[in-house]
């Protein structure tokens, strides 16, 4: 029996090898076809440009018309073919990673699909050779079990019976292995991918997406998806793959209209290649700070490093200010300030010109407080200023007509002989009166200084007692901008992704919603990784009260796929509730090393670094509480081994030994990590949890007594 099973397995493997060869031939053929088309289009563009330029050399309108139309058509075709070629060149190495056999319940048809990073459908075929993982039917691959299931096709829900799910290990066009699975993604494949190094792991995730993750990725594009997931549960991966999924299925409406907000520039650089590896470009990825500063006229602001150092080092005064500025109470104070400005900012006056009231203060007040009350104050002000200027123009025109009538009456009252003597003087008097009138009008307009609002940034500085601005002031300033100026974001955005959302305040969520006008959000974070001070509930957990007009869908992820069971067991000791459930991936026990002085610390560190290098780990993180500790360790290791020190957020994450403060390490993954714990300067539990969950395979803790 066992022999027969082995023979059957070998036969199926040979059949899959034949299938792989067939698909590779098709992909190579498609590459040649598309390369030919790309070359042909390029030649057509050159040929027709030369022809048109020669034929219509002297007709600028014809030349402009050609370039407006022809350039657009050809460039769009060129882009489509170029994108397809990039996808095909990726697939020629690993064309697919999964297979699903299923039967359509309604039509009794059996079908087999192969699933890859991208889809392949030759022109002469109606059916795809490889199905893109983002297509609706591919959801069957990520379904938890065989048997009855369904997928959401454009025409509606399709009930199916899943007969088989198969996973492949393909490297460089060769089939190395295959596994049939009945439950979630097969342990062998998952273990293989999770056991790889960090640079490979992010890119290979599509073959190991679990059903609970896939369900989140495929949620509708409208509404707010909120994921509260433990460290290593794949939150960032889910968010980025959800972007890829949405762009694949709704490209026309979402292309170049997705905004991703991350915690810092180190993290943004770290994830920057994930979407391109999935074939998606043109997605705006930035931090909330940079997002805000693009919209504000601010010269000086406290940097993230200085801000986090004050938080980590327990600066009580600074923390008190932070708690206040991120609280609901502060929003109430801002609302009161905005209301006061609406009631009292402009001191209405009669506008008098030539002894005549062009518009009285009562009417101006009615315009402000009744006619245009729904408009933001400073937009309202601009509207009313135009009305006042129009009334001044009416008075001016009336006065000019009087001057013209006076001139004509004088002309008519004179004889021909008298006119010969005084007509020039009469014309001069008329012209001079009009010139003097214009001078008086300019002076009246110049005196309307009460109609000129201060910049919102200046108003906020007064509200803030002209103290140094920090990142906590950006959302309040944007809040004033939206309420006083009606400002909107300067690019069209249809979907917003927010990562590390546990650190966002209620006001940040409010201004992002108001500025973008979005009805689609993907918001991911981990309540256990909130290292910023907070009073009350996390804003991320009460979005139903903030995004009242959109549906909010909450998801909780407790399972960690990042670290070994031993690392997660160690990290769990810092959590009081909702412990992390680690995937059963075994590794080394967490190594705690005691040191009593700098000499011992240096010696143990160098030994441990070498051990980790010898184990083949590509990225080794030495994680410290703060920058002071980081620089102290840097001084100890200088000249002894190669390493990179992260002391600002514009540095690139990569391979090698990286010495980094804990707040810059958030969201990052290292193959192995060494935590520096100083007994005299203890780290709080949440920061310790963040530090302990950065390592994929091996964690060491060096304790300084």
XYZ file of N, CA and C in Angstrom, residues 209-363:
465
model
N -0.460 33.045 2.701
C -1.551 33.805 3.316
C -2.562 32.822 3.914
N -2.928 33.058 5.162
C -3.899 32.210 5.840
C -5.319 32.717 5.582
N -6.297 31.870 5.841
C -7.670 32.243 5.517
C -8.108 33.502 6.259
N -7.763 33.614 7.545
C -8.188 34.795 8.302
C -7.552 36.061 7.727
N -6.334 35.935 7.178
C -5.688 37.076 6.547
C -6.319 37.378 5.198
N -6.585 36.324 4.419
C -7.180 36.489 3.093
C -8.576 37.103 3.183
N -9.333 36.730 4.197
C -10.670 37.302 4.389
C -10.594 38.819 4.544
N -9.578 39.284 5.254
C -9.409 40.732 5.456
C -8.982 41.392 4.144
N -8.026 40.778 3.455
C -7.521 41.324 2.191
C -8.658 41.538 1.198
N -9.634 40.630 1.175
C -10.695 40.657 0.160
C -11.968 41.359 0.623
N -11.898 42.118 1.688
C -13.069 42.888 2.118
C -13.430 43.930 1.052
N -14.703 44.361 1.001
C -15.122 45.357 -0.005
C -14.275 46.626 0.070
N -14.199 47.341 -1.055
C -13.329 48.529 -1.105
C -13.902 49.695 -0.292
N -15.229 49.722 -0.114
C -15.826 50.790 0.689
C -15.946 50.351 2.141
N -15.864 51.305 3.046
C -15.923 51.005 4.467
C -14.538 51.052 5.081
N -14.502 50.864 6.392
C -13.254 50.948 7.142
C -12.926 49.589 7.743
N -11.826 49.015 7.296
C -11.337 47.738 7.818
C -10.309 48.035 8.901
N -10.569 47.586 10.124
C -9.664 47.833 11.256
C -9.121 46.492 11.745
N -7.802 46.366 11.749
C -7.156 45.126 12.192
C -6.328 45.415 13.443
N -6.718 44.807 14.542
C -5.931 44.870 15.777
C -5.230 43.521 15.901
N -3.956 43.493 15.545
C -3.247 42.221 15.489
C -1.968 42.240 16.291
N -1.638 41.124 16.872
C -0.427 41.028 17.692
C 0.806 41.150 16.804
N 1.957 41.354 17.430
C 3.213 41.435 16.699
C 3.438 40.153 15.906
N 3.720 40.316 14.611
C 3.987 39.151 13.786
C 2.763 38.504 13.180
N 1.587 39.111 13.355
C 0.363 38.513 12.814
C 0.158 38.842 11.340
N 1.054 39.638 10.773
C 0.976 39.948 9.340
C 0.167 41.177 9.007
N 0.046 42.113 9.954
C -0.781 43.311 9.731
C -0.311 44.124 8.526
N 0.980 44.423 8.492
C 1.510 45.224 7.384
C 1.370 44.473 6.072
N 1.669 43.185 6.103
C 1.536 42.351 4.908
C 0.095 42.351 4.414
N -0.850 42.211 5.331
C -2.272 42.239 4.970
C -2.619 43.570 4.321
N -2.172 44.662 4.921
C -2.495 46.002 4.408
C -1.956 46.190 2.994
N -0.698 45.789 2.763
C -0.080 45.977 1.446
C -0.709 45.057 0.400
N -1.009 43.822 0.794
C -1.643 42.910 -0.152
C -3.094 43.299 -0.410
N -3.719 43.928 0.550
C -5.070 44.459 0.318
C -5.020 45.583 -0.721
N -4.003 46.407 -0.655
C -3.828 47.455 -1.676
C -3.683 46.812 -3.056
N -2.816 45.789 -3.140
C -2.612 45.095 -4.424
C -3.921 44.466 -4.919
N -4.671 43.871 -4.002
C -5.951 43.242 -4.356
C -6.946 44.289 -4.880
N -7.048 45.418 -4.177
C -7.990 46.466 -4.585
C -7.601 47.067 -5.935
N -6.296 47.287 -6.140
C -5.852 47.857 -7.409
C -6.109 46.890 -8.568
N -5.933 45.618 -8.317
C -6.179 44.613 -9.363
C -7.653 44.596 -9.765
N -8.532 44.662 -8.790
C -9.967 44.531 -9.055
C -10.669 45.850 -9.361
N -10.069 46.977 -8.955
C -10.713 48.291 -9.170
C -9.690 49.301 -9.704
N -8.886 48.853 -10.662
C -7.771 49.694 -11.130
C -8.254 51.023 -11.703
N -9.333 51.005 -12.462
C -9.800 52.234 -13.110
C -10.088 53.334 -12.098
N -10.720 52.977 -10.987
C -11.102 54.001 -10.003
C -10.017 54.286 -8.966
N -9.100 53.329 -8.753
C -8.133 53.492 -7.659
C -6.696 53.788 -8.101
N -6.377 53.582 -9.376
C -4.993 53.776 -9.825
C -4.487 55.171 -9.456
N -3.321 55.232 -8.791
C -2.685 56.490 -8.354
C -3.519 57.248 -7.320
N -4.472 56.574 -6.693
C -5.342 57.253 -5.722
C -5.344 56.540 -4.364
N -4.256 55.803 -4.078
C -4.123 55.117 -2.788
C -3.013 55.797 -1.991
N -3.280 56.069 -0.726
C -2.312 56.722 0.167
C -2.006 55.783 1.328
N -0.714 55.511 1.549
C -0.280 54.678 2.678
C 0.485 55.554 3.667
N 0.055 55.531 4.930
C 0.714 56.295 5.989
C 1.385 55.325 6.959
N 2.704 55.457 7.110
C 3.464 54.599 8.015
C 4.077 55.392 9.150
N 4.732 54.716 10.106
C 5.179 55.377 11.338
C 6.430 56.243 11.194
N 7.363 55.840 10.343
C 8.601 56.620 10.178
C 9.241 56.245 8.850
N 10.237 57.003 8.452
C 10.827 56.812 7.126
C 11.668 55.538 7.021
N 12.215 55.065 8.139
C 12.942 53.785 8.107
C 11.980 52.674 7.710
N 10.814 52.667 8.337
C 9.787 51.665 8.046
C 9.288 51.808 6.607
N 9.073 53.046 6.143
C 8.558 53.255 4.795
C 9.546 52.741 3.755
N 10.837 52.938 4.004
C 11.849 52.432 3.086
C 11.884 50.906 3.123
N 11.679 50.349 4.327
C 11.711 48.894 4.539
C 10.629 48.189 3.723
N 9.442 48.787 3.632
C 8.324 48.148 2.920
C 8.204 48.624 1.471
N 9.079 49.509 1.052
C 8.903 50.197 -0.235
C 8.878 49.266 -1.438
N 9.513 48.088 -1.346
C 9.591 47.188 -2.496
C 8.507 46.112 -2.512
N 7.661 46.080 -1.475
C 6.638 45.027 -1.432
C 5.625 45.208 -2.558
N 5.060 46.402 -2.697
C 4.065 46.622 -3.745
C 4.655 46.478 -5.156
N 5.845 47.054 -5.430
C 6.436 46.803 -6.757
C 6.630 45.320 -7.050
N 6.951 44.511 -6.005
C 7.126 43.069 -6.234
C 5.802 42.406 -6.590
N 4.696 43.064 -6.258
C 3.364 42.566 -6.616
C 2.844 43.240 -7.887
N 3.730 44.011 -8.536
C 3.371 44.636 -9.804
C 2.673 45.969 -9.672
N 2.673 46.555 -8.461
C 1.955 47.808 -8.262
C 2.933 48.965 -8.039
N 2.781 50.010 -8.847
C 3.585 51.218 -8.688
C 2.627 52.407 -8.633
N 3.153 53.574 -8.287
C 2.312 54.770 -8.254
C 1.477 54.911 -7.003
N 1.803 54.138 -5.948
C 1.089 54.265 -4.672
C 1.865 55.238 -3.784
N 1.188 56.256 -3.311
C 1.828 57.278 -2.481
C 2.053 56.728 -1.074
N 3.320 56.564 -0.679
C 3.668 56.036 0.641
C 4.445 57.106 1.406
N 3.940 57.500 2.563
C 4.580 58.557 3.332
C 4.250 58.386 4.811
N 4.777 59.284 5.641
C 4.441 59.288 7.068
C 3.387 60.356 7.327
N 2.714 60.256 8.466
C 1.727 61.293 8.786
C 2.411 62.645 8.904
N 3.608 62.668 9.472
C 4.324 63.942 9.631
C 4.580 64.594 8.281
N 5.103 63.836 7.325
C 5.371 64.404 5.998
C 4.077 64.774 5.281
N 3.055 63.962 5.464
C 1.730 64.260 4.909
C 1.245 65.622 5.402
N 1.379 65.866 6.713
C 0.909 67.116 7.305
C 1.774 68.302 6.879
N 3.091 68.122 6.902
C 3.993 69.232 6.582
C 3.863 69.676 5.131
N 3.431 68.788 4.254
C 3.179 69.169 2.859
C 2.017 70.152 2.749
N 1.157 70.167 3.761
C -0.043 71.003 3.725
C 0.060 72.241 4.619
N 1.097 72.303 5.440
C 1.228 73.384 6.413
C 2.445 74.256 6.114
N 2.355 75.509 6.520
C 3.480 76.435 6.382
C 4.216 76.493 7.722
N 5.034 75.456 7.953
C 5.743 75.324 9.229
C 7.241 75.204 8.954
N 8.030 76.022 9.631
C 9.480 76.011 9.406
C 10.213 75.090 10.377
N 9.824 75.135 11.658
C 10.568 74.396 12.686
C 9.611 73.505 13.465
N 10.000 72.239 13.596
C 9.213 71.293 14.373
C 10.164 70.284 15.015
N 9.834 69.860 16.222
C 10.654 68.859 16.895
C 10.613 67.549 16.118
N 11.780 66.975 15.840
C 11.856 65.727 15.078
C 11.378 64.530 15.877
N 11.111 63.442 15.164
C 10.624 62.215 15.802
C 11.624 61.685 16.831
N 12.918 61.769 16.516
C 13.936 61.259 17.439
C 13.866 61.999 18.777
N 13.864 63.346 18.720
C 13.816 64.126 19.960
C 12.515 63.872 20.715
N 11.432 63.766 19.952
C 10.117 63.518 20.545
C 10.112 62.187 21.297
N 10.564 61.120 20.624
C 10.536 59.798 21.239
C 11.511 59.682 22.403
N 12.634 60.369 22.317
C 13.587 60.340 23.431
C 12.946 60.900 24.697
N 12.184 61.976 24.561
C 11.518 62.569 25.728
C 10.466 61.608 26.300
N 9.763 60.902 25.405
C 8.751 59.940 25.860
C 9.426 58.761 26.562
N 10.422 58.168 25.904
C 11.097 56.981 26.441
C 11.800 57.292 27.751
N 12.360 58.500 27.845
C 13.103 58.881 29.051
C 12.211 59.484 30.129
N 10.890 59.369 29.943
C 9.899 59.747 30.965
C 9.993 61.204 31.392
N 10.072 62.118 30.421
C 10.014 63.559 30.697
C 8.568 63.886 31.081
N 8.313 64.064 32.375
C 6.941 64.163 32.886
C 6.188 65.366 32.330
N 6.857 66.515 32.232
C 6.199 67.716 31.711
C 5.810 67.501 30.251
N 6.744 66.964 29.484
C 6.491 66.726 28.063
C 5.377 65.698 27.876
N 5.402 64.633 28.658
C 4.363 63.600 28.568
C 2.999 64.176 28.927
N 2.976 65.064 29.919
C 1.719 65.714 30.288
C 1.147 66.515 29.129
N 2.022 67.230 28.421
C 1.588 68.009 27.253
C 1.094 67.091 26.147
N 1.798 65.993 25.945
C 1.406 65.022 24.913
C 0.027 64.438 25.223
N -0.184 64.052 26.478
C -1.485 63.509 26.875
C -2.603 64.511 26.612
N -2.336 65.776 26.901
C -3.347 66.816 26.718
C -3.649 67.023 25.230
N -2.607 67.111 24.404
C -2.803 67.435 22.986
C -3.376 66.272 22.180
N -3.348 65.084 22.725
C -3.931 63.931 22.022
C -5.249 63.491 22.661
N -5.803 64.332 23.509
C -7.017 63.973 24.249
C -8.271 64.556 23.601
N -9.420 64.042 24.012
C -10.703 64.597 23.574
C -10.887 66.009 24.112
N -10.319 66.274 25.283
C -10.398 67.605 25.887
C -9.769 68.655 24.973
N -8.660 68.283 24.326
C -7.981 69.238 23.443
C -8.849 69.530 22.218
N -9.546 68.518 21.718
C -10.461 68.748 20.596
C -11.561 69.716 21.016
N -12.055 69.562 22.240
C -13.082 70.478 22.753
C -12.541 71.901 22.820
N -11.279 72.054 23.259
C -10.672 73.386 23.334
C -10.521 73.987 21.935
N -10.128 73.172 20.981
C -9.991 73.663 19.607
C -11.357 74.066 19.040
N -12.386 73.251 19.325
C -13.731 73.589 18.852
C -14.210 74.906 19.458
N -13.911 75.119 20.732
C -14.284 76.379 21.394
C -13.537 77.551 20.747
N -12.258 77.340 20.466
C -11.443 78.382 19.834
C -11.997 78.719 18.447
N -12.369 77.686 17.681
C -12.936 77.904 16.345
C -14.261 78.646 16.456
N -15.089 78.270 17.433
C -16.372 78.939 17.648
C -16.169 80.406 18.016
N -15.185 80.676 18.889
C -14.893 82.064 19.279
C -14.446 82.877 18.071
N -13.618 82.273 17.224
C -13.175 82.972 16.018
C -14.360 83.269 15.106
N -15.275 82.321 14.985
C -16.463 82.530 14.154
C -17.316 83.679 14.673
N -17.376 83.824 15.992
C -18.223 84.847 16.602
C -17.549 86.214 16.668
N -16.240 86.216 16.870
C -15.601 87.484 17.247
C -14.404 87.891 16.397
N -13.992 87.060 15.443
C -12.729 87.360 14.762
C -12.798 88.648 13.953
N -13.875 88.839 13.183
C -14.000 90.038 12.360
C -14.875 91.073 13.069
N -14.371 92.297 13.217
C -15.100 93.407 13.835
C -15.738 94.225 12.714
N -17.027 94.020 12.530
C -17.705 94.587 11.373
C -17.785 96.116 11.448
N -17.633 96.765 10.278
C -17.696 98.229 10.170
C -18.466 98.618 8.917
N -19.066 99.840 8.972
C -19.660 100.387 7.754
C -18.549 100.667 6.757
N -18.804 100.383 5.482
C -17.844 100.698 4.427
C -18.336 101.974 3.745
N -17.603 103.067 3.967
C -18.044 104.384 3.490
C -17.118 104.861 2.376
N -17.742 105.306 1.275
C -16.994 105.841 0.139
C -17.734 107.070 -0.384
N -17.023 108.182 -0.485
C -17.601 109.427 -0.997
C -18.804 109.870 -0.163
N -18.670 109.647 1.154
C -19.727 110.052 2.063
C -20.952 109.171 2.002
N -20.844 108.079 1.273
C -21.983 107.187 1.104
C -21.639 105.810 1.654
N -22.574 105.169 2.344
C -22.353 103.823 2.885
C -22.509 102.809 1.757
N -21.378 102.240 1.352
C -21.417 101.239 0.283
C -22.115 99.974 0.767
N -21.825 99.584 2.012
C -22.480 98.439 2.653
C -22.334 98.622 4.158
N -23.420 98.495 4.888
C -23.341 98.778 6.330
C -22.956 97.526 7.120
N -22.489 97.756 8.325
C -21.959 96.650 9.125
C -23.036 95.619 9.472
N -24.284 96.042 9.572
C -25.367 95.098 9.848
C -25.525 94.080 8.737
N -25.412 94.577 7.492
C -25.537 93.662 6.360
C -24.337 92.721 6.298
